[in-house]
PDB file of C-alpha atoms in Angstrom:
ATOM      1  CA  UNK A 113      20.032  -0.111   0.950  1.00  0.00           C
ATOM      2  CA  UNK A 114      18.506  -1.138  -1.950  1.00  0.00           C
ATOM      3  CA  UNK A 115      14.870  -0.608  -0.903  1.00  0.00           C
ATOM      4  CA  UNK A 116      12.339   2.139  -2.187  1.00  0.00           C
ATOM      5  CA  UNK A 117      13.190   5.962  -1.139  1.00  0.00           C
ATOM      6  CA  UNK A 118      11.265   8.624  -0.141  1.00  0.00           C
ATOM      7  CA  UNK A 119      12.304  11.920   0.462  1.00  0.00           C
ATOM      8  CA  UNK A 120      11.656  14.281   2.436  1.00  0.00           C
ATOM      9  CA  UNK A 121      10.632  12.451   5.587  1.00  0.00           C
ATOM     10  CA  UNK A 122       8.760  15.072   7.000  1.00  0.00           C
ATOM     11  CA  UNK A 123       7.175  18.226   5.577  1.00  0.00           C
ATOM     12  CA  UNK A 124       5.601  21.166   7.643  1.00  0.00           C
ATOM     13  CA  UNK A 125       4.190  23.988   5.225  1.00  0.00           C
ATOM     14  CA  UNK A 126       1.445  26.586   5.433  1.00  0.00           C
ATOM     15  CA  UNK A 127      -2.256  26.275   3.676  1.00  0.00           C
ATOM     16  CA  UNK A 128      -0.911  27.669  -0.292  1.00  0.00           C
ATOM     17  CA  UNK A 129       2.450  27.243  -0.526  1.00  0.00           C
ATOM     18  CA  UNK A 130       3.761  24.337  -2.864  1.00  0.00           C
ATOM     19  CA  UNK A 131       5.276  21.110  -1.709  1.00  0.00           C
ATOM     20  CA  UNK A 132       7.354  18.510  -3.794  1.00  0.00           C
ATOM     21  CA  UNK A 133       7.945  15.132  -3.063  1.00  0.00           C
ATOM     22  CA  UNK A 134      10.869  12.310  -4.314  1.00  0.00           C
ATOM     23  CA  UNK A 135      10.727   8.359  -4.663  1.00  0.00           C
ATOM     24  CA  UNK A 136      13.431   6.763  -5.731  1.00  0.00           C
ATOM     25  CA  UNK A 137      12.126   3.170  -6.934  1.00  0.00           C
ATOM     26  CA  UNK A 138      13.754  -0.158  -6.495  1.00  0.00           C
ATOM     27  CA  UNK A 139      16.268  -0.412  -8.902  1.00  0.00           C
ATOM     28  CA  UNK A 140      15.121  -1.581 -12.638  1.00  0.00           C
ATOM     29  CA  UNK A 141      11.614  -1.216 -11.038  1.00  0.00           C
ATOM     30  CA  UNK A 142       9.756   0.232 -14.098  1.00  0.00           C
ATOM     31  CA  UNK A 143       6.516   0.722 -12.529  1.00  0.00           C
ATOM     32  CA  UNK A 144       6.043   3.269  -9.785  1.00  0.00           C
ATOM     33  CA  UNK A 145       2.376   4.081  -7.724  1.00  0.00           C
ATOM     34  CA  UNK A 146       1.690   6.872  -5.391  1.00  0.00           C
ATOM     35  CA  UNK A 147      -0.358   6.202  -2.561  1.00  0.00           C
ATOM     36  CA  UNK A 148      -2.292   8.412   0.173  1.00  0.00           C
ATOM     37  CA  UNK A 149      -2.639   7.612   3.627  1.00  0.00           C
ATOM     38  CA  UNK A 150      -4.516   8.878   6.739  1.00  0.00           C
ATOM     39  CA  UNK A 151      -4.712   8.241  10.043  1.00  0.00           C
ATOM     40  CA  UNK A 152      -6.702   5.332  10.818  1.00  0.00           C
ATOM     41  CA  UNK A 153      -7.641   4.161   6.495  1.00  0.00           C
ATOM     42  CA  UNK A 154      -5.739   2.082   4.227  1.00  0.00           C
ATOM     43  CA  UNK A 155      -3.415   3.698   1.089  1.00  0.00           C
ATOM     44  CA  UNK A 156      -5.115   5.435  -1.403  1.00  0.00           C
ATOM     45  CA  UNK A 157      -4.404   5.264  -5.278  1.00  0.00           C
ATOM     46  CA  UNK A 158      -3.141   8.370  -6.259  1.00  0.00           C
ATOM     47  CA  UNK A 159      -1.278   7.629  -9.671  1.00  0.00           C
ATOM     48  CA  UNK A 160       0.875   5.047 -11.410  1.00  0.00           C
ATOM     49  CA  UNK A 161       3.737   5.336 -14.186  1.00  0.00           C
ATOM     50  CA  UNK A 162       4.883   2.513 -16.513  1.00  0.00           C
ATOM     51  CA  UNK A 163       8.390   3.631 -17.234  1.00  0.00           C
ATOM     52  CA  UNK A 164       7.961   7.631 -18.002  1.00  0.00           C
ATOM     53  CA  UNK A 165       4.498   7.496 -18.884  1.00  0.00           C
ATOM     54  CA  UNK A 166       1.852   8.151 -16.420  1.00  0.00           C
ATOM     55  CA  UNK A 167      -0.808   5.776 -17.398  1.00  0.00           C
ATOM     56  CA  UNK A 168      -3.577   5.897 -14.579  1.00  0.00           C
ATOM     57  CA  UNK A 169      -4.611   8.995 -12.025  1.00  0.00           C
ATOM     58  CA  UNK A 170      -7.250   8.356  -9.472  1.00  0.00           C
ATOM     59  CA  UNK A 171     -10.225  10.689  -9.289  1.00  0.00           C
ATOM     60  CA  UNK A 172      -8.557  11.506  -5.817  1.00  0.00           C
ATOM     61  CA  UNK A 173      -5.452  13.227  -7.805  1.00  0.00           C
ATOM     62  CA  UNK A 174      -7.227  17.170  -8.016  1.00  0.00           C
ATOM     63  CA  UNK A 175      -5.363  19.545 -10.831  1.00  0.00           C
ATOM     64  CA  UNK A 176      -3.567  20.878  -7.352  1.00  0.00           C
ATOM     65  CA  UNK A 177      -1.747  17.382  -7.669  1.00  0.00           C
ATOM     66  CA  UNK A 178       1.098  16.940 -10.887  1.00  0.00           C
ATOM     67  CA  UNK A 179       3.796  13.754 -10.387  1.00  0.00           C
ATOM     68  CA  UNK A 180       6.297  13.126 -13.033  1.00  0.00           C
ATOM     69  CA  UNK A 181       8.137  10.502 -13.664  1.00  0.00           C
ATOM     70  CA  UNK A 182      11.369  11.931 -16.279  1.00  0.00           C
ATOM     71  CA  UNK A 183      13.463   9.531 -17.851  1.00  0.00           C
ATOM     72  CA  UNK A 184      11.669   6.330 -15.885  1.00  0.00           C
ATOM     73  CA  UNK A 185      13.867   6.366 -12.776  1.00  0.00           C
ATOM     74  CA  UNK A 186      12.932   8.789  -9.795  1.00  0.00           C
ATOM     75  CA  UNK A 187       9.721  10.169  -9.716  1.00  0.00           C
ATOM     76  CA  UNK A 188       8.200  13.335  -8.393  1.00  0.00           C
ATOM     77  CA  UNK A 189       4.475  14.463  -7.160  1.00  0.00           C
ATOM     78  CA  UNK A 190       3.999  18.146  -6.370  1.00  0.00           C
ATOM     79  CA  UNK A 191       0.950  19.870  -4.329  1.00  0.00           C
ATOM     80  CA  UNK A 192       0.044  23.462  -5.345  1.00  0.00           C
ATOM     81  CA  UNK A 193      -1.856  25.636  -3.350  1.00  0.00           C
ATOM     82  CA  UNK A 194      -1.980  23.279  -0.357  1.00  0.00           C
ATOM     83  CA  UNK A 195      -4.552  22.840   1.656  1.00  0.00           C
ATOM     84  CA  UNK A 196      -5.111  21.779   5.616  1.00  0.00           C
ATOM     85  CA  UNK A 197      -7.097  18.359   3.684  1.00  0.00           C
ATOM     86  CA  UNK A 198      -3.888  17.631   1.995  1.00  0.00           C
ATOM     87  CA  UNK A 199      -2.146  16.516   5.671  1.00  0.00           C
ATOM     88  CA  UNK A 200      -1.443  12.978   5.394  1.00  0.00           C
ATOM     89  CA  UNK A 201       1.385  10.213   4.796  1.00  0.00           C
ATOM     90  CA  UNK A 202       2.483  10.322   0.966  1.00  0.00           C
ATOM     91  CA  UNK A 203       3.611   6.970   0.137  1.00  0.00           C
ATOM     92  CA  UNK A 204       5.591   5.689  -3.147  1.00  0.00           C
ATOM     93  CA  UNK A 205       5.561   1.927  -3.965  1.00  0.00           C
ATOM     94  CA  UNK A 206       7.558   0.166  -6.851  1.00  0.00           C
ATOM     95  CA  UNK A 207       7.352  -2.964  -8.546  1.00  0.00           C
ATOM     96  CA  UNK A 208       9.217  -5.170 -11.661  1.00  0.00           C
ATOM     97  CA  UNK A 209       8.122  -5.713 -14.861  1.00  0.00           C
ATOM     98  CA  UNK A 210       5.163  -8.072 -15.390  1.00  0.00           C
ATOM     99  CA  UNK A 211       5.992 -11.325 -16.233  1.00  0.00           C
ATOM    100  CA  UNK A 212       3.960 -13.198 -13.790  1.00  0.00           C
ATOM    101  CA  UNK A 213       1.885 -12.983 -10.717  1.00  0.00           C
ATOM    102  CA  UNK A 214       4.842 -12.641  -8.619  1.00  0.00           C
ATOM    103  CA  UNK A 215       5.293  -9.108 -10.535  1.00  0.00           C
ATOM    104  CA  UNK A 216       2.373  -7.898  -9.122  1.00  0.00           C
ATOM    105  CA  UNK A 217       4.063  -7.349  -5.759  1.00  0.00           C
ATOM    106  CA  UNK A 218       4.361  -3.445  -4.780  1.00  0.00           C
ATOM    107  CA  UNK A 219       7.163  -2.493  -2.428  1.00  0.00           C
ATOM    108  CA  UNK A 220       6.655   0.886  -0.473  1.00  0.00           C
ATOM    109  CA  UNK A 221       9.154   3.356   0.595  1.00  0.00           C
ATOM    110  CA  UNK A 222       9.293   4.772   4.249  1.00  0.00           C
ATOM    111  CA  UNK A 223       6.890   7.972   3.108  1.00  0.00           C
ATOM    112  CA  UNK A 224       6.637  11.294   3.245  1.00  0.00           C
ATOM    113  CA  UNK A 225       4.654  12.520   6.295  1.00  0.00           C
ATOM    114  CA  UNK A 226       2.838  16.297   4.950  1.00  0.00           C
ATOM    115  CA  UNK A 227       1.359  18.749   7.842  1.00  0.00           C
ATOM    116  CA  UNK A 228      -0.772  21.790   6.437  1.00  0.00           C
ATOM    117  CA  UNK A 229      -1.012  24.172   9.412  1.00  0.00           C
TER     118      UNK A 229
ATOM    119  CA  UNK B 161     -19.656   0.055  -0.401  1.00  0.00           C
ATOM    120  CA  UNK B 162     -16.320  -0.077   0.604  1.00  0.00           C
ATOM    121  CA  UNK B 163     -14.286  -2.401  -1.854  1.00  0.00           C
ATOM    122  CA  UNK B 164     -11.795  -4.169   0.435  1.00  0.00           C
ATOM    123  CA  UNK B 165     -13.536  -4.504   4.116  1.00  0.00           C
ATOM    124  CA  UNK B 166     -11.777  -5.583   7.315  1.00  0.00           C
ATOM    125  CA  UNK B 167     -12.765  -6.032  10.739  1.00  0.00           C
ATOM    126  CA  UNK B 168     -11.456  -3.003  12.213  1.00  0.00           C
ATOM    127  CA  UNK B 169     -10.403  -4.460  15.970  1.00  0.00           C
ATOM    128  CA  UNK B 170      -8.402  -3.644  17.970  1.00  0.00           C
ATOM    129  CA  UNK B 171      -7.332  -7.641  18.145  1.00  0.00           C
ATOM    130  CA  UNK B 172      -5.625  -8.687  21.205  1.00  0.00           C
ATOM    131  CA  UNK B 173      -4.537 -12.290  21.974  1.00  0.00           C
ATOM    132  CA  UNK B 174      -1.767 -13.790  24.396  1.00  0.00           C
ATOM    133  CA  UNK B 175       1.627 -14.289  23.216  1.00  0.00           C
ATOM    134  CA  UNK B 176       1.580 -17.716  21.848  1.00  0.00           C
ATOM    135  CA  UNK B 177      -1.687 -17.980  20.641  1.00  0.00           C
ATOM    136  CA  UNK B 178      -3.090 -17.790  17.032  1.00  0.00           C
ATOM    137  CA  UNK B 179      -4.254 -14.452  15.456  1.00  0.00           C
ATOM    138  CA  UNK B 180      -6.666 -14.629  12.847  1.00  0.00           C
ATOM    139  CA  UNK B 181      -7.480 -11.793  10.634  1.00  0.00           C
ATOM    140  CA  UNK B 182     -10.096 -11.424   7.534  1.00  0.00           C
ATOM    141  CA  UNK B 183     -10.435  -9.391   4.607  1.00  0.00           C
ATOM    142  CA  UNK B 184     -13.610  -9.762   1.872  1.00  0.00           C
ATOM    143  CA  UNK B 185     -13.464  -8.069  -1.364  1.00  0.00           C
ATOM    144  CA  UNK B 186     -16.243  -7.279  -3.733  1.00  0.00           C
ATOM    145  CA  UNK B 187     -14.099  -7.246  -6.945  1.00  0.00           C
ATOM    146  CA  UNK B 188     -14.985 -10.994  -8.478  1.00  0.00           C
ATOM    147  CA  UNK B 189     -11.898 -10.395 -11.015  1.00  0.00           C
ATOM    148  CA  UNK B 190      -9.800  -9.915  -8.452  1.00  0.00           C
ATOM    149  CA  UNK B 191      -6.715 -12.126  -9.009  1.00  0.00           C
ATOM    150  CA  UNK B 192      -3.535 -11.108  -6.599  1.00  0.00           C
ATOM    151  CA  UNK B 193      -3.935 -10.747  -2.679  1.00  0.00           C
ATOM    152  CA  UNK B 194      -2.090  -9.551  -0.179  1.00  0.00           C
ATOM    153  CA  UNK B 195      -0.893  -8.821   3.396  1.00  0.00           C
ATOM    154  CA  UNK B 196       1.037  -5.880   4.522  1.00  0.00           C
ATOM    155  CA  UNK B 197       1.786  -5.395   8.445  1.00  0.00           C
ATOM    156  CA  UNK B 198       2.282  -1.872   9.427  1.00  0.00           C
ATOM    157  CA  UNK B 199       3.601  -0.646  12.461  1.00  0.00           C
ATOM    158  CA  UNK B 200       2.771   2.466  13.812  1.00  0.00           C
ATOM    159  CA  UNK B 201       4.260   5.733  11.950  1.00  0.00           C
ATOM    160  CA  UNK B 202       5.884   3.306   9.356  1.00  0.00           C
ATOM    161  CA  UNK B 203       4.961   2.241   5.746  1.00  0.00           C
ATOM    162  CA  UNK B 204       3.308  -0.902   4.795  1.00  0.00           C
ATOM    163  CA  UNK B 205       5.717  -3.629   4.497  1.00  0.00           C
ATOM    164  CA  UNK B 206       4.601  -6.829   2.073  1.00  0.00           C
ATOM    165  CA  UNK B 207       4.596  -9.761   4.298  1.00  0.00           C
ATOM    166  CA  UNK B 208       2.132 -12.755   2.498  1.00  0.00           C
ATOM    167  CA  UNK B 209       0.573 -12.790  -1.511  1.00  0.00           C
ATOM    168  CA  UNK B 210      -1.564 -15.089  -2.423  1.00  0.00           C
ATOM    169  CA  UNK B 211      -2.947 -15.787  -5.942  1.00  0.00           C
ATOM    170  CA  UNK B 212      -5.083 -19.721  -6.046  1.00  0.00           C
ATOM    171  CA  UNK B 213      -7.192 -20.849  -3.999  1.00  0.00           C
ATOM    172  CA  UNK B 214      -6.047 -22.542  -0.615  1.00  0.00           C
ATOM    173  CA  UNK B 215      -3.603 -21.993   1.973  1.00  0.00           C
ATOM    174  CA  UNK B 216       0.191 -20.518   1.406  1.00  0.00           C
ATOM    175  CA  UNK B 217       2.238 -20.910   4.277  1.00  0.00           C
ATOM    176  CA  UNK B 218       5.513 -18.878   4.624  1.00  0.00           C
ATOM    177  CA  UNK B 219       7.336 -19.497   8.570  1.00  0.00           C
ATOM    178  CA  UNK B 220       4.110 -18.900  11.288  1.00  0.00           C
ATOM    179  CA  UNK B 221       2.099 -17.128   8.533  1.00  0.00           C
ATOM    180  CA  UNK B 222      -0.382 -18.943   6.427  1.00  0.00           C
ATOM    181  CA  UNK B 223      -2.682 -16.879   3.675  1.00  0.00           C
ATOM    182  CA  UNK B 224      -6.221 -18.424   3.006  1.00  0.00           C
ATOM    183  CA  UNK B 225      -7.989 -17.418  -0.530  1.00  0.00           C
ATOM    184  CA  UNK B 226     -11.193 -18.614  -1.319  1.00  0.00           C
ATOM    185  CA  UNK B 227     -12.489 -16.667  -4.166  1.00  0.00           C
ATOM    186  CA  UNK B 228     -15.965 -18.057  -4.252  1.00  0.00           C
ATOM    187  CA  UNK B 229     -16.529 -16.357  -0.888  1.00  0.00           C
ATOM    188  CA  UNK B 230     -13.962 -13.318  -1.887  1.00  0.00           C
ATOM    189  CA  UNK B 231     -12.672 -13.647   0.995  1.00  0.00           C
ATOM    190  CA  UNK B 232      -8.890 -14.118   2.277  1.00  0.00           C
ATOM    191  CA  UNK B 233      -7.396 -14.754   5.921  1.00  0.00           C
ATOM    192  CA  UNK B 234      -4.216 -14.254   6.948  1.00  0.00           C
ATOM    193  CA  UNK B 235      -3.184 -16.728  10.150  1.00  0.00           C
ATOM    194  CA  UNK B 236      -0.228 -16.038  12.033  1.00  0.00           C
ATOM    195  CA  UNK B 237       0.671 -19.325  14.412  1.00  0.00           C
ATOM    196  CA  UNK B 238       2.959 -18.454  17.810  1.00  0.00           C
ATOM    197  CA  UNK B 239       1.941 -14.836  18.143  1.00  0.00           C
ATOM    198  CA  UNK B 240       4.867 -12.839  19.377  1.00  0.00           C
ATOM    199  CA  UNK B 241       4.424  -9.051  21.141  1.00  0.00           C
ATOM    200  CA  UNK B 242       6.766  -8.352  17.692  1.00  0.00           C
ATOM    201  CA  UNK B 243       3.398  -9.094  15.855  1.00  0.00           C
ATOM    202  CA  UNK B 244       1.353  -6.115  17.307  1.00  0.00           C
ATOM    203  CA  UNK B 245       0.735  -3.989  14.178  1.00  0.00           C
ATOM    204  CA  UNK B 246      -1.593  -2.980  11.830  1.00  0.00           C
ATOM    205  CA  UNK B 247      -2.350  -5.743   9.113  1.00  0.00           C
ATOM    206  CA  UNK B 248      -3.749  -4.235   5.660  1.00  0.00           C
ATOM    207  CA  UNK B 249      -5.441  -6.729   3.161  1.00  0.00           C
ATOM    208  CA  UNK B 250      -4.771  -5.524  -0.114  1.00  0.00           C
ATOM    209  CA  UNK B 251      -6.238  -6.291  -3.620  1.00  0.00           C
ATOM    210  CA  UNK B 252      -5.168  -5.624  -7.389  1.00  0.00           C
ATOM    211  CA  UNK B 253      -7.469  -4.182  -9.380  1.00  0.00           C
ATOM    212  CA  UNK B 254      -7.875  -1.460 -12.323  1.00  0.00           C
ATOM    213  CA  UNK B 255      -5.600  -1.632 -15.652  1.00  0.00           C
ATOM    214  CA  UNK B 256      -2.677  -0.211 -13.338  1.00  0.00           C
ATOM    215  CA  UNK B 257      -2.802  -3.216 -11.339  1.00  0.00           C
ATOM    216  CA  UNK B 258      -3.239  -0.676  -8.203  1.00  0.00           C
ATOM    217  CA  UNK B 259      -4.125  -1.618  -4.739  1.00  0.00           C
ATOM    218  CA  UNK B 260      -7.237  -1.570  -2.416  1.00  0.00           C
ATOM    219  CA  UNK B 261      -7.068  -1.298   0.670  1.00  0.00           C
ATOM    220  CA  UNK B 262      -9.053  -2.439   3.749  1.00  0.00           C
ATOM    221  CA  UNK B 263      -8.628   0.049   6.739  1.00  0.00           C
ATOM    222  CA  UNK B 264      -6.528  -2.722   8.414  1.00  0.00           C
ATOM    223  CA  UNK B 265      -6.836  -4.516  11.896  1.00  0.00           C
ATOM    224  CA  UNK B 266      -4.847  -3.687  14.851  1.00  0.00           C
ATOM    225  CA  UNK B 267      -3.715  -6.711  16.024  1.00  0.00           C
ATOM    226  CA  UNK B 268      -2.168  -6.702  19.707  1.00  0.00           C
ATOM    227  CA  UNK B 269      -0.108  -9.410  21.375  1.00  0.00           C
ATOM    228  CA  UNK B 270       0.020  -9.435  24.885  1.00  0.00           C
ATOM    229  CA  UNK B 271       3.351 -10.432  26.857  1.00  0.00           C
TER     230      UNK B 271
END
């Protein structure tokens, strides 16, 4: 499979402990978003990397939110101190170089589904 | 106001029949558009772009763009109960090229 991974699947974790989350991008993919879903809304912007550098980080991304991106291949996004508002589907999404248009295309991984209880 | 609006739904039409589904944005320098279909508990999975003006047709989906309106359509011909999903319009915008994101339209086809 060749597509964009996501791991873990599912995470379960109590109001402030700290959660990390993998993507593994499409490969030679160098850029890499992370979205935020809930139930019943469209993906959120969260952040984006070009390669190792993170270039852009929504106003949604609180200093309880850090993603990394080392050496431009997997990338990481951890939540300190979580909170119940944190539950939702964490979604990574990959996409080539641009050249053209076409580049602009973002392919998402399967997602990481976070419960706060 | 919301950047990237949708008519919510739910949607339901008879297997067969055409579903039509809109999306206006409010982003005039908006240049790439697109379609995702997501079924329930899954992630959004990249089914149309569209980047002029016109119609793009790709097997019984056609994309609609007509940016002096902002607004895009997504058509799908010969509606199958495989269809029912939630469809997402999505637009690039920002330096990052990041997308918006209606809240989507549930779209149900009935057997």
């Amino acid at each position: 499979d060749t597509g964009v991974s996501q791991n873990p699947r599912h995470k379960i974790t109590k109001r402030g402990q700290n959660v990390t989350f993998r993507c593994d991008p499409i490969s030679e993919h160098n850029r890499l978003y992370w979205y935020r879903q809930t139930l019943g809304q469209g993906p959120e912007f969260l952040t984006y990397f070009q390669n190792e550098a993170q270039l852009e980080k929504s106003r949604l991304l609180s200093d309880r939110f850090s993603a990394e991106r080392p050496k431009g291949s997997f990338s990481t996004l951890e939540i300190q101190r979580t909170e119940q508002g944190d539950s939702a589907m964490y979604l990574c999404a990959s996409s080539p170089p641009w050249r053209d248009r076409v580049t602009y295309e973002q392919y998402f991984g399967p997602g990481t589904r976070l419960t706060v209880t | 106001q919301k950047e990237v609006e949708q008519n919510s739904g739910p949607l339901s039409v008879p297997e067969g029949a055409i579903a039509s589904l809109n999306c206006t944005y409010s982003d005039r320098v908006s240049q790439s558009f697109f379609w995702y279909r997501q079924y329930s508990g899954k992630s959004p999975e990249l089914i149309m772009s569209i980047y002029s003006n016109g119609d793009k047709e790709d097997g019984r989906f056609t994309a609609q763009l007509n940016k002096a309106s902002q607004y895009v359509s997504l058509l799908i011909r010969d509606s199958q109960p495989s269809d029912s999903a939630t469809y997402l319009c999505a637009v690039n915008s920002g330096s990052a090229r990041q997308l918006t994101f209606g809240s989507g339209t549930q779209l149900t086809v009935l057997p």
